[in-house]
Every structure is written in C-alpha cells, then in structure tokens.
Amino acid sequence: MKFPKYVTDEQIKQLQFEVLSQDFYIYLTRYLFEWCEETDDALTSVMRKNRLINLSRTISGRKIYTLTDDLESIEFSWHDSNFLLIFRQLDTIQFIEFICDLINYEYFKVDFINQLLKKEVASFYLYSSSKGLGIEIYSIEEIEKENLDGEHVNIRTLVARMDSAFENDDFANVLHASASIFEVMAKDIIGIASIQEQTLKSFFDRYRNDSKLPAEILDYILKTYDSRNSTALAGHGSLSVPDITKEQAIILNEMTKAFVRIEYRIQREV
C-alpha cells in the first residue's frame, strides 16, 4: 500500500509477515453480518452490506459495486457472498487500514478490537490519540516474553527466529523455523480446529487440497518438513553435526518467505 493512512512505512516493513487467522476474520465478518441482517427491511440490509463491501474494496483497490435502482434477486445473492470476503481478501496492512476506518465510522470500538487482537496473539494493537487512530507494534522480544510456553506463535515471530538463526550460523534451526512456518501456514489455510494439535505430515493431503500453491512447491514444503525430523539439531537433540550448509540455509530462508507471500496472496485473490 503506497499511501496508508494509519500505518507508517517502517511499520509496513515490520508487519510484512504478520498473518491474522481466518478464524479472526470470520468472527469479525459474522459480527458485521449480524448487524446487516438485524433489520426487517431487505433493502436496508443490502445497502449496509454494499457500503461495507465497497469500503473494503476501496482499501484493496478493487472495483466498487453500485446498486441499481431496481434490485434483482441475483444482487442480493451477490452481496451475501461477497460480504463474506470483506476481511479475508485483505492483507494485514489493508486490514489495519480498513478496521481503523470502521472504528472511525463507529462500527467497532478500539477496546473491542484490541481484545480480539490480544486473543489472536497479534503483533500489534490499536490506539486512539488526539491525532487520530494508529498502531503500536510489539517487538519480537516482547512477544516471546509474553508467550513463554510457546503455545501460540505467529508467522512473523517464526520468520524472526529463522533470520536470527541464520545470522548466528545456526543453519539447523533455520530448517526448524522454516518447517514450523509451513506448519502454521497450513493450519491457518485449512482453518479447522481438529488439526491444530496435529503435525503437518498427518494432514498434508488436506493441505494439498486447500492450498493454492503448485504441486512442486508443496512437494518442497513436505520435503523440508521431513528434513527437520532427520537433520541433526533441527527438530531434536543429536550428537551428530548438522549437514545443512550456509548456501542451503540461504535458499531455505528466502524460499520460505516467498512461499508464504505467494500462498496468502493467491488465497486473497480467489
């Protein structure tokens, strides 16, 4: 986003790998959908949906939808289906811009959104000042300190771990972090509770079905995950010396980041 209203260029860089879950977006969508449907007037309902759809589409640069004077049944169906994408078609920066607009338009309160962001274990929170709305971003150290049990991780945190491992020439942990990133991403893309405590290998066939990545990339992801379990010090203790080289670690680091960007971008576009 070239001209953000609520986030700075530096914050955009910090949040490039911040991913909010589908569950989070679905909850907000259901919340607004209920408000749209609370009226007994079908025209009022579709007008509410139309405004929110167009606000979202304005943020993401998509074409807005102008209501006709004589609404047909197909337009009601169109609004029902497209309304469900008002959050899920946005990346994280676009989401922040959108949610801040919605707060300014009094659809939400700052405290309500911050409570959800805390439960989501997001890397940022919103604040309101005399200058308007903005965001504060937690440092990786703050997130790690708050989350000592390691139960909740997000992709931004794992990418930071991967980068740190590389800088420290700990190439086995680059592999470990990469495999963890792929597992978190797959769980989010599938978005069902029953797999959240399972390993990536156990539900990879389902991920193949839900992913938008080509088969060759998915094969690479699975091979990376399997390598973590067989490479010394990548996923387990070992007296052996890890055989992963610096060149391999560079490729893995960059490919992991690229695959995350590609997967989520395609998911938003379809």
Short mmCIF file of C-alpha atoms in Angstrom, two decimals:
data_model
loop_
_atom_site.label_atom_id
_atom_site.label_comp_id
_atom_site.label_asym_id
_atom_site.label_seq_id
_atom_site.Cartn_x
_atom_site.Cartn_y
_atom_site.Cartn_z
CA MET A 1 0.00 0.00 0.00
CA LYS A 2 1.59 3.23 -1.21
CA PHE A 3 -0.49 5.74 0.76
CA PRO A 4 -1.55 4.25 4.11
CA LYS A 5 -3.47 6.45 6.49
CA TYR A 6 -2.86 4.75 9.81
CA VAL A 7 0.45 2.87 9.49
CA THR A 8 3.94 4.11 8.70
CA ASP A 9 6.30 2.78 6.03
CA GLU A 10 8.50 1.33 8.75
CA GLN A 11 5.53 -0.45 10.34
CA ILE A 12 4.64 -1.94 6.96
CA LYS A 13 8.13 -3.47 6.79
CA GLN A 14 7.82 -4.82 10.34
CA LEU A 15 4.47 -6.45 9.61
CA GLN A 16 5.26 -7.94 6.19
CA PHE A 17 4.98 -11.46 7.64
CA GLU A 18 2.21 -10.76 10.13
CA VAL A 19 -0.68 -13.08 9.31
CA LEU A 20 -4.04 -12.94 11.06
CA SER A 21 -6.02 -16.15 11.17
CA GLN A 22 -9.11 -16.98 9.16
CA ASP A 23 -10.93 -17.57 12.46
CA PHE A 24 -10.23 -13.96 13.41
CA TYR A 25 -11.54 -12.61 10.11
CA ILE A 26 -14.57 -14.90 10.15
CA TYR A 27 -15.57 -13.71 13.63
CA LEU A 28 -15.47 -10.05 12.57
CA THR A 29 -17.41 -10.86 9.40
CA ARG A 30 -20.13 -12.67 11.33
CA TYR A 31 -20.32 -9.77 13.77
CA LEU A 32 -20.98 -7.27 10.97
CA PHE A 33 -23.23 -9.65 9.04
CA GLU A 34 -25.49 -9.92 12.08
CA TRP A 35 -25.74 -6.13 12.21
CA CYS A 36 -26.63 -6.00 8.50
CA GLU A 37 -29.34 -8.61 8.97
CA GLU A 38 -30.92 -7.22 12.13
CA THR A 39 -33.28 -5.03 10.10
CA ASP A 40 -36.54 -6.39 8.69
CA ASP A 41 -36.10 -4.30 5.55
CA ALA A 42 -34.26 -6.23 2.83
CA LEU A 43 -33.24 -3.03 1.05
CA THR A 44 -31.65 -1.61 4.19
CA SER A 45 -29.80 -4.87 4.70
CA VAL A 46 -28.33 -4.94 1.21
CA MET A 47 -27.42 -1.25 1.42
CA ARG A 48 -25.48 -1.91 4.62
CA LYS A 49 -23.65 -4.81 3.00
CA ASN A 50 -22.98 -2.76 -0.11
CA ARG A 51 -21.33 0.03 1.88
CA LEU A 52 -19.08 -2.35 3.80
CA ILE A 53 -18.14 -4.30 0.67
CA ASN A 54 -17.24 -1.08 -1.12
CA LEU A 55 -15.24 0.24 1.84
CA SER A 56 -13.22 -2.98 1.82
CA ARG A 57 -12.82 -2.90 -1.96
CA THR A 58 -11.64 0.72 -1.82
CA ILE A 59 -8.85 -0.30 0.56
CA SER A 60 -7.73 -3.21 -1.64
CA GLY A 61 -8.10 -1.31 -4.93
CA ARG A 62 -10.91 -3.47 -6.28
CA LYS A 63 -13.83 -2.17 -8.33
CA ILE A 64 -16.75 -0.94 -6.25
CA TYR A 65 -20.30 -2.16 -6.79
CA THR A 66 -23.01 0.41 -7.49
CA LEU A 67 -26.54 -0.60 -6.55
CA THR A 68 -29.17 -0.38 -9.28
CA ASP A 69 -32.48 1.39 -8.89
CA ASP A 70 -34.37 -1.86 -9.36
CA LEU A 71 -32.68 -4.58 -7.33
CA GLU A 72 -32.98 -8.13 -8.59
CA SER A 73 -32.68 -11.32 -6.54
CA ILE A 74 -29.26 -12.04 -8.03
CA GLU A 75 -27.90 -8.84 -6.50
CA PHE A 76 -28.99 -9.95 -3.04
CA SER A 77 -27.12 -13.21 -3.56
CA TRP A 78 -24.07 -11.35 -4.86
CA HIS A 79 -23.96 -9.18 -1.75
CA ASP A 80 -24.37 -12.14 0.60
CA SER A 81 -21.44 -13.99 -0.94
CA ASN A 82 -19.11 -11.04 -1.43
CA PHE A 83 -19.79 -9.70 2.03
CA LEU A 84 -18.13 -12.81 3.46
CA LEU A 85 -14.85 -11.70 1.84
CA ILE A 86 -14.64 -8.15 3.18
CA PHE A 87 -11.82 -9.10 5.56
CA ARG A 88 -10.44 -12.26 4.02
CA GLN A 89 -9.45 -10.56 0.76
CA LEU A 90 -7.23 -8.07 2.61
CA ASP A 91 -3.62 -8.44 3.62
CA THR A 92 -2.65 -7.40 7.14
CA ILE A 93 -1.82 -3.78 6.31
CA GLN A 94 -5.05 -3.40 4.35
CA PHE A 95 -6.92 -4.94 7.26
CA ILE A 96 -5.46 -2.39 9.68
CA GLU A 97 -6.44 0.45 7.37
CA PHE A 98 -9.95 -0.99 6.97
CA ILE A 99 -10.57 -1.71 10.65
CA CYS A 100 -9.41 1.80 11.60
CA ASP A 101 -11.87 3.24 9.08
CA LEU A 102 -14.62 1.07 10.57
CA ILE A 103 -13.75 2.32 14.05
CA ASN A 104 -13.91 5.91 12.84
CA TYR A 105 -17.30 5.16 11.29
CA GLU A 106 -18.34 3.69 14.69
CA TYR A 107 -18.85 0.11 13.58
CA PHE A 108 -16.39 -1.03 16.25
CA LYS A 109 -14.73 0.25 19.42
CA VAL A 110 -10.94 0.28 19.83
CA ASP A 111 -11.08 -1.75 23.06
CA PHE A 112 -13.21 -4.44 21.41
CA ILE A 113 -10.76 -4.88 18.53
CA ASN A 114 -7.75 -4.84 20.87
CA GLN A 115 -9.28 -7.61 22.98
CA LEU A 116 -9.65 -9.73 19.84
CA LEU A 117 -6.10 -8.90 18.70
CA LYS A 118 -4.77 -9.99 22.09
CA LYS A 119 -6.63 -13.29 21.86
CA GLU A 120 -5.33 -13.67 18.30
CA VAL A 121 -1.78 -13.14 19.64
CA ALA A 122 -1.26 -10.41 17.06
CA SER A 123 1.97 -8.41 16.97
CA PHE A 124 0.21 -5.07 17.20
CA TYR A 125 -2.59 -3.18 18.89
CA LEU A 126 -4.58 -0.04 18.10
CA TYR A 127 -4.54 3.22 20.00
CA SER A 128 -6.51 6.45 19.81
CA SER A 129 -4.95 9.85 20.42
CA SER A 130 -5.66 13.49 19.69
CA LYS A 131 -4.04 12.90 16.30
CA GLY A 132 -6.37 10.01 15.50
CA LEU A 133 -6.03 6.25 15.31
CA GLY A 134 -2.75 4.44 14.93
CA ILE A 135 -1.00 1.20 15.79
CA GLU A 136 1.82 0.12 18.07
CA ILE A 137 3.86 -2.97 17.22
CA TYR A 138 5.28 -5.30 19.82
CA SER A 139 8.91 -6.23 19.41
CA ILE A 140 9.79 -9.88 18.83
CA GLU A 141 11.35 -9.88 22.32
CA GLU A 142 8.09 -8.65 23.87
CA ILE A 143 6.10 -11.32 22.05
CA GLU A 144 8.49 -14.07 23.12
CA LYS A 145 8.43 -12.88 26.74
CA GLU A 146 4.63 -12.79 26.79
CA ASN A 147 4.45 -16.23 25.24
CA LEU A 148 6.94 -18.23 27.25
CA ASP A 149 5.04 -21.51 26.88
CA GLY A 150 5.31 -21.28 23.09
CA GLU A 151 1.69 -22.34 22.71
CA HIS A 152 0.79 -19.52 20.35
CA VAL A 153 3.13 -18.44 17.58
CA ASN A 154 2.59 -16.36 14.51
CA ILE A 155 4.49 -16.35 11.26
CA ARG A 156 6.16 -13.00 11.95
CA THR A 157 7.73 -14.44 15.11
CA LEU A 158 8.87 -17.59 13.33
CA VAL A 159 10.41 -15.61 10.46
CA ALA A 160 12.32 -13.56 13.02
CA ARG A 161 13.58 -16.79 14.61
CA MET A 162 14.64 -18.07 11.20
CA ASP A 163 16.52 -14.85 10.40
CA SER A 164 18.17 -14.85 13.82
CA ALA A 165 19.25 -18.47 13.42
CA PHE A 166 20.81 -17.65 10.06
CA GLU A 167 22.68 -14.63 11.44
CA ASN A 168 24.07 -16.89 14.17
CA ASP A 169 25.15 -19.53 11.63
CA ASP A 170 22.71 -21.95 13.23
CA PHE A 171 21.55 -23.48 9.97
CA ALA A 172 19.81 -26.44 11.59
CA ASN A 173 17.48 -24.00 13.37
CA VAL A 174 16.86 -22.21 10.07
CA LEU A 175 15.42 -25.52 8.89
CA HIS A 176 13.46 -25.95 12.12
CA ALA A 177 11.91 -22.49 11.88
CA SER A 178 11.12 -22.96 8.19
CA ALA A 179 9.27 -26.22 8.85
CA SER A 180 7.36 -24.56 11.71
CA ILE A 181 6.35 -21.67 9.43
CA PHE A 182 4.98 -24.10 6.87
CA GLU A 183 3.03 -25.96 9.56
CA VAL A 184 1.47 -22.78 10.97
CA MET A 185 0.59 -21.57 7.47
CA ALA A 186 -1.03 -24.89 6.53
CA LYS A 187 -3.12 -24.94 9.72
CA ASP A 188 -4.32 -21.41 9.04
CA ILE A 189 -5.16 -22.11 5.39
CA ILE A 190 -7.18 -25.21 6.31
CA GLY A 191 -8.76 -23.39 9.25
CA ILE A 192 -10.36 -26.25 11.18
CA ALA A 193 -9.94 -26.92 14.88
CA SER A 194 -9.37 -30.67 14.62
CA ILE A 195 -5.88 -30.30 13.10
CA GLN A 196 -4.48 -27.61 15.38
CA GLU A 197 -2.63 -30.07 17.60
CA GLN A 198 -1.54 -32.36 14.76
CA THR A 199 1.73 -32.44 12.85
CA LEU A 200 1.90 -31.16 9.29
CA LYS A 201 2.65 -34.63 7.92
CA SER A 202 -0.57 -36.01 9.37
CA PHE A 203 -2.82 -33.57 7.47
CA PHE A 204 -0.68 -32.72 4.46
CA ASP A 205 -3.09 -34.31 1.99
CA ARG A 206 -5.79 -31.93 3.22
CA TYR A 207 -3.38 -29.02 2.84
CA ARG A 208 -2.64 -30.08 -0.74
CA ASN A 209 -6.34 -29.82 -1.42
CA ASP A 210 -6.82 -26.40 0.20
CA SER A 211 -3.55 -24.78 -0.84
CA LYS A 212 -3.23 -22.67 -3.99
CA LEU A 213 0.46 -23.49 -4.42
CA PRO A 214 1.68 -25.67 -7.32
CA ALA A 215 2.39 -29.33 -6.63
CA GLU A 216 6.15 -28.81 -6.99
CA ILE A 217 6.17 -26.22 -4.21
CA LEU A 218 4.01 -28.39 -1.98
CA ASP A 219 6.44 -31.27 -2.54
CA TYR A 220 9.27 -28.96 -1.48
CA ILE A 221 7.38 -27.97 1.67
CA LEU A 222 6.79 -31.59 2.63
CA LYS A 223 10.43 -32.46 1.92
CA THR A 224 11.51 -29.57 4.15
CA TYR A 225 9.25 -30.74 6.95
CA ASP A 226 10.58 -34.29 6.66
CA SER A 227 14.16 -32.96 6.68
CA ARG A 228 13.57 -31.30 10.02
CA ASN A 229 12.91 -34.70 11.56
CA SER A 230 16.04 -36.25 10.10
CA THR A 231 18.55 -33.39 10.32
CA ALA A 232 20.67 -33.26 13.47
CA LEU A 233 19.67 -30.45 15.87
CA ALA A 234 16.86 -29.26 13.58
CA GLY A 235 13.99 -30.82 15.49
CA HIS A 236 15.66 -32.96 18.10
CA GLY A 237 18.84 -33.35 20.12
CA SER A 238 21.75 -35.15 18.49
CA LEU A 239 25.47 -35.81 18.91
CA SER A 240 25.88 -35.58 15.16
CA VAL A 241 26.97 -32.45 13.32
CA PRO A 242 24.20 -30.93 11.14
CA ASP A 243 24.94 -31.33 7.44
CA ILE A 244 22.98 -28.32 6.22
CA THR A 245 25.24 -25.76 4.54
CA LYS A 246 25.09 -21.96 4.55
CA GLU A 247 24.10 -21.96 0.88
CA GLN A 248 21.24 -24.36 1.60
CA ALA A 249 20.15 -22.20 4.54
CA ILE A 250 20.07 -19.08 2.34
CA ILE A 251 17.87 -20.84 -0.21
CA LEU A 252 15.59 -22.21 2.51
CA ASN A 253 15.26 -18.82 4.20
CA GLU A 254 14.34 -16.99 1.01
CA MET A 255 12.12 -19.73 -0.41
CA THR A 256 10.16 -19.97 2.84
CA LYS A 257 9.40 -16.25 2.82
CA ALA A 258 8.48 -16.34 -0.86
CA PHE A 259 6.10 -19.29 -0.43
CA VAL A 260 4.33 -17.55 2.46
CA ARG A 261 3.84 -14.41 0.37
CA ILE A 262 2.62 -16.39 -2.64
CA GLU A 263 0.22 -18.63 -0.72
CA TYR A 264 -1.52 -15.82 1.10
CA ARG A 265 -1.66 -13.54 -1.92
CA ILE A 266 -3.32 -16.19 -4.08
CA GLN A 267 -5.69 -17.12 -1.27
CA ARG A 268 -6.82 -13.48 -1.09
CA GLU A 269 -7.30 -13.19 -4.84
CA VAL A 270 -9.56 -16.20 -5.47
#
